[in-house]
PDB file of C-alpha atoms in Angstrom:
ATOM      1  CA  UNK A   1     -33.709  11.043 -40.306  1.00 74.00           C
ATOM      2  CA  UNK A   2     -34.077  14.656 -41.717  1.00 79.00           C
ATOM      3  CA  UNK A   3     -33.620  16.036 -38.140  1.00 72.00           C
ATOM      4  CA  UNK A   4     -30.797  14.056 -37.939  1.00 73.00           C
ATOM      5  CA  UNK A   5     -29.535  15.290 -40.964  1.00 80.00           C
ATOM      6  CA  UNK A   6     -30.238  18.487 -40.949  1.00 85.00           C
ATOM      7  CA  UNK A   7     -30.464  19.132 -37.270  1.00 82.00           C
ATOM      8  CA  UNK A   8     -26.929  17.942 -36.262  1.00 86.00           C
ATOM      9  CA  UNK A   9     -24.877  19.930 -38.349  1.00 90.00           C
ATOM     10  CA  UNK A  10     -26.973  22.888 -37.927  1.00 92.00           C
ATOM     11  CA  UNK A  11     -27.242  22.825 -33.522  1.00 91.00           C
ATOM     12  CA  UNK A  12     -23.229  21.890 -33.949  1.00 94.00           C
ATOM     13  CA  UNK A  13     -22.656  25.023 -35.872  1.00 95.00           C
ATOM     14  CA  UNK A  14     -24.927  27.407 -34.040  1.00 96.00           C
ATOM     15  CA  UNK A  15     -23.724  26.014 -30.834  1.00 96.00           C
ATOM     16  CA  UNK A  16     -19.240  26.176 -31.634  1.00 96.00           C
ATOM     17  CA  UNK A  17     -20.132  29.458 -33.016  1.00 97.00           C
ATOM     18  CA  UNK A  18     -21.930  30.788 -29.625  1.00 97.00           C
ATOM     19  CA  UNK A  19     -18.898  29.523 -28.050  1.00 97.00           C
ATOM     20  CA  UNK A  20     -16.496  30.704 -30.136  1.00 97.00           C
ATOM     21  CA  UNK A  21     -17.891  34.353 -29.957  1.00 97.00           C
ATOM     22  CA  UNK A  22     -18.295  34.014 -26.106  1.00 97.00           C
ATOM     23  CA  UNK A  23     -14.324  33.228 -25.779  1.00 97.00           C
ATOM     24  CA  UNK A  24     -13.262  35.732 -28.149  1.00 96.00           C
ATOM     25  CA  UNK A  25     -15.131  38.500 -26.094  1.00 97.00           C
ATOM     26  CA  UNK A  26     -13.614  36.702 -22.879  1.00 96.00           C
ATOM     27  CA  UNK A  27      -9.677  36.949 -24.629  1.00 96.00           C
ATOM     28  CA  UNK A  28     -10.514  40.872 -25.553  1.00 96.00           C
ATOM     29  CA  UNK A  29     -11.384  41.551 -22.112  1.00 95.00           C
ATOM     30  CA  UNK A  30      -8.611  39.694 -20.177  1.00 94.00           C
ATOM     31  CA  UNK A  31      -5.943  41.131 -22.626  1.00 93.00           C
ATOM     32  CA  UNK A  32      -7.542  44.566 -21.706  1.00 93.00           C
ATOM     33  CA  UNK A  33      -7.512  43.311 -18.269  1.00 92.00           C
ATOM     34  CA  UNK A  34      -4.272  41.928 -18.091  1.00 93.00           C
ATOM     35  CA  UNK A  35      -0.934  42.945 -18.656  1.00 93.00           C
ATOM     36  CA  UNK A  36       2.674  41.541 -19.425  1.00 93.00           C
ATOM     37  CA  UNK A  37       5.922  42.328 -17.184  1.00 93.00           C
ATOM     38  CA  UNK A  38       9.292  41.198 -16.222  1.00 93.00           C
ATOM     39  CA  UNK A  39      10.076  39.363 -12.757  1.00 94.00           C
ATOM     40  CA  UNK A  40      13.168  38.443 -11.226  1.00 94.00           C
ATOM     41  CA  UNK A  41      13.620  34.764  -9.466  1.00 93.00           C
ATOM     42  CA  UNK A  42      14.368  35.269  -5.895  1.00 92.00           C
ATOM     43  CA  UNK A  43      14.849  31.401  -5.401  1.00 88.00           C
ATOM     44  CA  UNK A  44      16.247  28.240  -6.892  1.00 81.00           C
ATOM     45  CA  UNK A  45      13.061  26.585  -9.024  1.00 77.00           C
ATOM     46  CA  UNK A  46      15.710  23.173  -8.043  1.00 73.00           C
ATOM     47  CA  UNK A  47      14.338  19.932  -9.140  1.00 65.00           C
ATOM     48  CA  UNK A  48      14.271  17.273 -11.228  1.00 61.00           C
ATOM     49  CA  UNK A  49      11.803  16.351 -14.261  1.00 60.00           C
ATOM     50  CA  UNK A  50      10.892  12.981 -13.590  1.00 66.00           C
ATOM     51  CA  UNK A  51       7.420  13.707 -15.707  1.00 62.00           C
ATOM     52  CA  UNK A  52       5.554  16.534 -17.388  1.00 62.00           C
ATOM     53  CA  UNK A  53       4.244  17.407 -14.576  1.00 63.00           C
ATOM     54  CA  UNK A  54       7.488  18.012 -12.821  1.00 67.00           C
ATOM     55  CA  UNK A  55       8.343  20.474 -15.472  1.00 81.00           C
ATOM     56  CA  UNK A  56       7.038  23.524 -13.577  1.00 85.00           C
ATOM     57  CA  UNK A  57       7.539  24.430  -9.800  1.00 86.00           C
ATOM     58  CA  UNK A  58       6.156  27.017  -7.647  1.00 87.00           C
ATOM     59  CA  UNK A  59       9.025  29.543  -6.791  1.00 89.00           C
ATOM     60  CA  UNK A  60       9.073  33.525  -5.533  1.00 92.00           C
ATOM     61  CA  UNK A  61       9.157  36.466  -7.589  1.00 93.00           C
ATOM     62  CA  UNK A  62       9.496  40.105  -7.711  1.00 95.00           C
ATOM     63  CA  UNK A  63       8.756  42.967  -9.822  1.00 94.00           C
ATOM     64  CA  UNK A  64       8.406  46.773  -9.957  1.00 91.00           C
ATOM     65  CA  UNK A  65       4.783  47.856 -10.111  1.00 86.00           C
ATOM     66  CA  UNK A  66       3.873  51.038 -11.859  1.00 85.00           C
ATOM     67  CA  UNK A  67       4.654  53.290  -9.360  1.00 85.00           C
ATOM     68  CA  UNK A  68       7.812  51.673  -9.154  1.00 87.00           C
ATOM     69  CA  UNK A  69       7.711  50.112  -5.865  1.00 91.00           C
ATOM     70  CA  UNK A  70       8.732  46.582  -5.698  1.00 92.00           C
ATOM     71  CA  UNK A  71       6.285  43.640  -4.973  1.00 91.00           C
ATOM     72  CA  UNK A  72       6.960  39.668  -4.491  1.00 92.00           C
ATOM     73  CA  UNK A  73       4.856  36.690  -5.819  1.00 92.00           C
ATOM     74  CA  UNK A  74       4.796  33.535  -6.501  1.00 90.00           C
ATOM     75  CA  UNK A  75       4.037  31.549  -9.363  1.00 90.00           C
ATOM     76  CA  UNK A  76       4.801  28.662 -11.605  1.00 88.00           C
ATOM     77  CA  UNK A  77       8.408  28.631 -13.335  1.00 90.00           C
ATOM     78  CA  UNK A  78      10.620  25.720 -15.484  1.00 88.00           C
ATOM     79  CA  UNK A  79      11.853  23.604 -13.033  1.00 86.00           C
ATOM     80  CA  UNK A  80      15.942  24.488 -13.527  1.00 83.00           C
ATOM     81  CA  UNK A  81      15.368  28.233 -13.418  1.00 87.00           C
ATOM     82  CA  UNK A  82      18.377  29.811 -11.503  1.00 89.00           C
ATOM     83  CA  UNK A  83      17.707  32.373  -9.181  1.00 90.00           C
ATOM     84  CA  UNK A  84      17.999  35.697  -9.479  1.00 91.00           C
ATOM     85  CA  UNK A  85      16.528  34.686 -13.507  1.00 92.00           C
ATOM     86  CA  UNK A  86      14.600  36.785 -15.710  1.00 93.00           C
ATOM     87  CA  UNK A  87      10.913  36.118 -16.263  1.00 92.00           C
ATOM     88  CA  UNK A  88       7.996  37.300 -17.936  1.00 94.00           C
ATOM     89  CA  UNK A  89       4.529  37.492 -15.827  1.00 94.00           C
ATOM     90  CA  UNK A  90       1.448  38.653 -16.070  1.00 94.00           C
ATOM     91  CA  UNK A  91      -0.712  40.971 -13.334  1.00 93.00           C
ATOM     92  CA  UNK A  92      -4.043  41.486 -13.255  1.00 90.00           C
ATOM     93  CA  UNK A  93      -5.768  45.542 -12.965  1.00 88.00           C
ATOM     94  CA  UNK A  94      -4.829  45.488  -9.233  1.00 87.00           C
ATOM     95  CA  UNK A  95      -1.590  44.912  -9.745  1.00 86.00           C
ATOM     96  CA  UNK A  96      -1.585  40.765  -8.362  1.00 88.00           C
ATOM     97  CA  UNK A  97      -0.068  38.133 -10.005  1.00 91.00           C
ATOM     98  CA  UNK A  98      -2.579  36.260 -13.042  1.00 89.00           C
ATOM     99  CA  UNK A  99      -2.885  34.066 -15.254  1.00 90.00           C
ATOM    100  CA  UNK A 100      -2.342  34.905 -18.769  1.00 91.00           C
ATOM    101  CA  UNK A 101      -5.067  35.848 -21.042  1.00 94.00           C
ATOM    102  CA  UNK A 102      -6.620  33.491 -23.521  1.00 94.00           C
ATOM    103  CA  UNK A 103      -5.666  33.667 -26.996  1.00 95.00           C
ATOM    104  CA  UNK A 104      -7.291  33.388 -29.860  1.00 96.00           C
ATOM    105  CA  UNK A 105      -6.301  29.658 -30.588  1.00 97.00           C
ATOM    106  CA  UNK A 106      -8.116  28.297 -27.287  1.00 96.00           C
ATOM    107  CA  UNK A 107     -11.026  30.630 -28.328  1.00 96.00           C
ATOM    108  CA  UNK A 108     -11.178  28.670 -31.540  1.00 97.00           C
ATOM    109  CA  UNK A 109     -10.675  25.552 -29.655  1.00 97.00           C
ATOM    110  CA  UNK A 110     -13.374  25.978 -27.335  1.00 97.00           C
ATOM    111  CA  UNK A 111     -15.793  26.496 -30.385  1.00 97.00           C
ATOM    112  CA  UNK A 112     -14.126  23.232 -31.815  1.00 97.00           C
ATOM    113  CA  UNK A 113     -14.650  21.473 -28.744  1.00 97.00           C
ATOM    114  CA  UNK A 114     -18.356  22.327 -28.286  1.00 97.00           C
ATOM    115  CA  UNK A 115     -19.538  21.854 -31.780  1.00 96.00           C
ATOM    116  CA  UNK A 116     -17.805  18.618 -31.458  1.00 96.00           C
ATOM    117  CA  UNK A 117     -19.829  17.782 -28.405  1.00 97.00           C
ATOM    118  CA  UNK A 118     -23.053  18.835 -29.524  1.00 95.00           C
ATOM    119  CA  UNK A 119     -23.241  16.580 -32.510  1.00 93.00           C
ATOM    120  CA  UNK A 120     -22.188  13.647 -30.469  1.00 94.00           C
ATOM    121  CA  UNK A 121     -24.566  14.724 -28.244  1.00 93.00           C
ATOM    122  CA  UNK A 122     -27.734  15.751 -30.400  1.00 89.00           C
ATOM    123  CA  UNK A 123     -27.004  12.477 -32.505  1.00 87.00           C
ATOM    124  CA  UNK A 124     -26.761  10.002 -29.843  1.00 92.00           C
ATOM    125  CA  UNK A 125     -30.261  11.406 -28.191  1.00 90.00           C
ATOM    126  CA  UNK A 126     -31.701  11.043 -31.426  1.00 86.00           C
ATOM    127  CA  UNK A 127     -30.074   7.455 -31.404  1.00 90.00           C
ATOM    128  CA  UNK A 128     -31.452   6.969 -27.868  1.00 95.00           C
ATOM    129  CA  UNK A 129     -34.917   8.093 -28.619  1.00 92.00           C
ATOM    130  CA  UNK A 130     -35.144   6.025 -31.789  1.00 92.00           C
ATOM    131  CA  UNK A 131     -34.232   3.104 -29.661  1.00 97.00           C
ATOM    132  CA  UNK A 132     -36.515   3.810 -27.193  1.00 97.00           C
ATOM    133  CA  UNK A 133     -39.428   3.887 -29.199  1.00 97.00           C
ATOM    134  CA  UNK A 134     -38.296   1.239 -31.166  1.00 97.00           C
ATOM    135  CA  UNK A 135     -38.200  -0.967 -27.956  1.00 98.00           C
ATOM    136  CA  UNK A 136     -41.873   0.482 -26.851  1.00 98.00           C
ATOM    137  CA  UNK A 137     -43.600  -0.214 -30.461  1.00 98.00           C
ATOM    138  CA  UNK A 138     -41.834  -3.855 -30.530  1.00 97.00           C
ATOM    139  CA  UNK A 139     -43.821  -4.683 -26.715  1.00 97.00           C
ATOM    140  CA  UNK A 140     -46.864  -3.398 -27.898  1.00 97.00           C
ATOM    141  CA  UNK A 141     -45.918  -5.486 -31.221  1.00 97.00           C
ATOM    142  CA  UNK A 142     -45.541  -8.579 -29.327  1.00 97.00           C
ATOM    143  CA  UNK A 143     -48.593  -8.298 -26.982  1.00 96.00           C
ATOM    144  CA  UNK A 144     -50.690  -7.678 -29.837  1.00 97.00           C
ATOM    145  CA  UNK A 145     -49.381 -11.002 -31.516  1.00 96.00           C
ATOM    146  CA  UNK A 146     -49.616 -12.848 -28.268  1.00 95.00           C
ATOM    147  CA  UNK A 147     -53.207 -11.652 -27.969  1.00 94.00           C
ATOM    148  CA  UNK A 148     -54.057 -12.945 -31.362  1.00 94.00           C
ATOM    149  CA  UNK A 149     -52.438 -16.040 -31.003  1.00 92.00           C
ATOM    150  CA  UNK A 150     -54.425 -16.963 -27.987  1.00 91.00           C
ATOM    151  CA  UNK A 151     -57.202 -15.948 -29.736  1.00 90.00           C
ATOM    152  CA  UNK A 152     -56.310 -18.219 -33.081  1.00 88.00           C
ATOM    153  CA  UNK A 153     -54.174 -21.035 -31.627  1.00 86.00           C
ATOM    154  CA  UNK A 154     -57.129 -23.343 -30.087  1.00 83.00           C
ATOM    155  CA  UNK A 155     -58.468 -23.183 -33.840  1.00 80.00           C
ATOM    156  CA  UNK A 156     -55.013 -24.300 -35.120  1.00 79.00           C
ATOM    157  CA  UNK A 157     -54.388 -27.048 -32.251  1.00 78.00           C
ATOM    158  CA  UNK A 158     -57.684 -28.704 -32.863  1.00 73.00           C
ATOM    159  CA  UNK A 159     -56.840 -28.990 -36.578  1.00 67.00           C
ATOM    160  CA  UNK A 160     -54.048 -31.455 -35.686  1.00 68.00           C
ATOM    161  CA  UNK A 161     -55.666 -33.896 -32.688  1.00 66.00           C
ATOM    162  CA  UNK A 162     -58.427 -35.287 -35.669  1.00 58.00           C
TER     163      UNK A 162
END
């Protein structure tokens, strides 16, 4: 019980902590990585939004690059955009179309999410193990009784054939 207790709350911690620090350094280096610029739609992102899903589209983009020649992409954009729309991207060092960085919410989530997991996780081994021994102690329980009952029951059976 006291590493349950104590040991839970304390691996959860340690562990959402570790992860939280780990993402943070990961959304400092792709924002330093990474950054921000306008594109222009060169076609329709037509289509209807049937579902969530449908609610982006692959469509071609382009932008200037820094030395101010122009480059074409493609990436995800609201299904409805017209063409010829504004957008914002992002581009990684080499100039390619990214992703955008992580923020500083999903790093915080990601510590959430794996503190969360390693109580339910430490706690339900603990669980398991007490279980399992539980399950080995009762066998050996009930073969020790067994063995003493064959032992005492031809004692107790005579007692009632008088």
């Amino acid at each position: 019980m006291l590493v349950l207790v104590l040991g839970v709350p304390v691996a959860s911690i340690n562990a959402g902590l570790m992860a939280y620090h780990s993402s943070l350094r990961a959304v400092h280096t792709q924002s330093a990585d990474r950054r921000e610029t306008t594109a222009w739609l060169t076609t329709d992102a037509k289509g209807t939004q049937r579902s969530a899903e449908d609610a982006w589209q692959q469509a071609q983009v382009r932008w200037t690059d820094k030395t101010g020649k122009q480059q074409t992409g493609t990436t995800l954009v609201q299904t409805g955009t017209p063409k010829g729309a504004t957008i914002r991207i992002w581009l990684n060092q080499d100039g390619t179309l990214g992703d955008p960085p992580m923020t500083v919410d999903g790093a915080k989530a990601t510590g959430w999410l794996v503190g969360s997991m390693t109580a339910v996780g430490v706690a339900s081994g603990l669980l398991a193990a007490r279980a399992g021994m539980r399950l080995v102690l009762d066998r050996r329980r009930y073969a020790q009784w067994d063995a003493e009952w064959e032992a005492v029951e031809p004692g107790w059976s005579a007692r009632f054939r008088r």
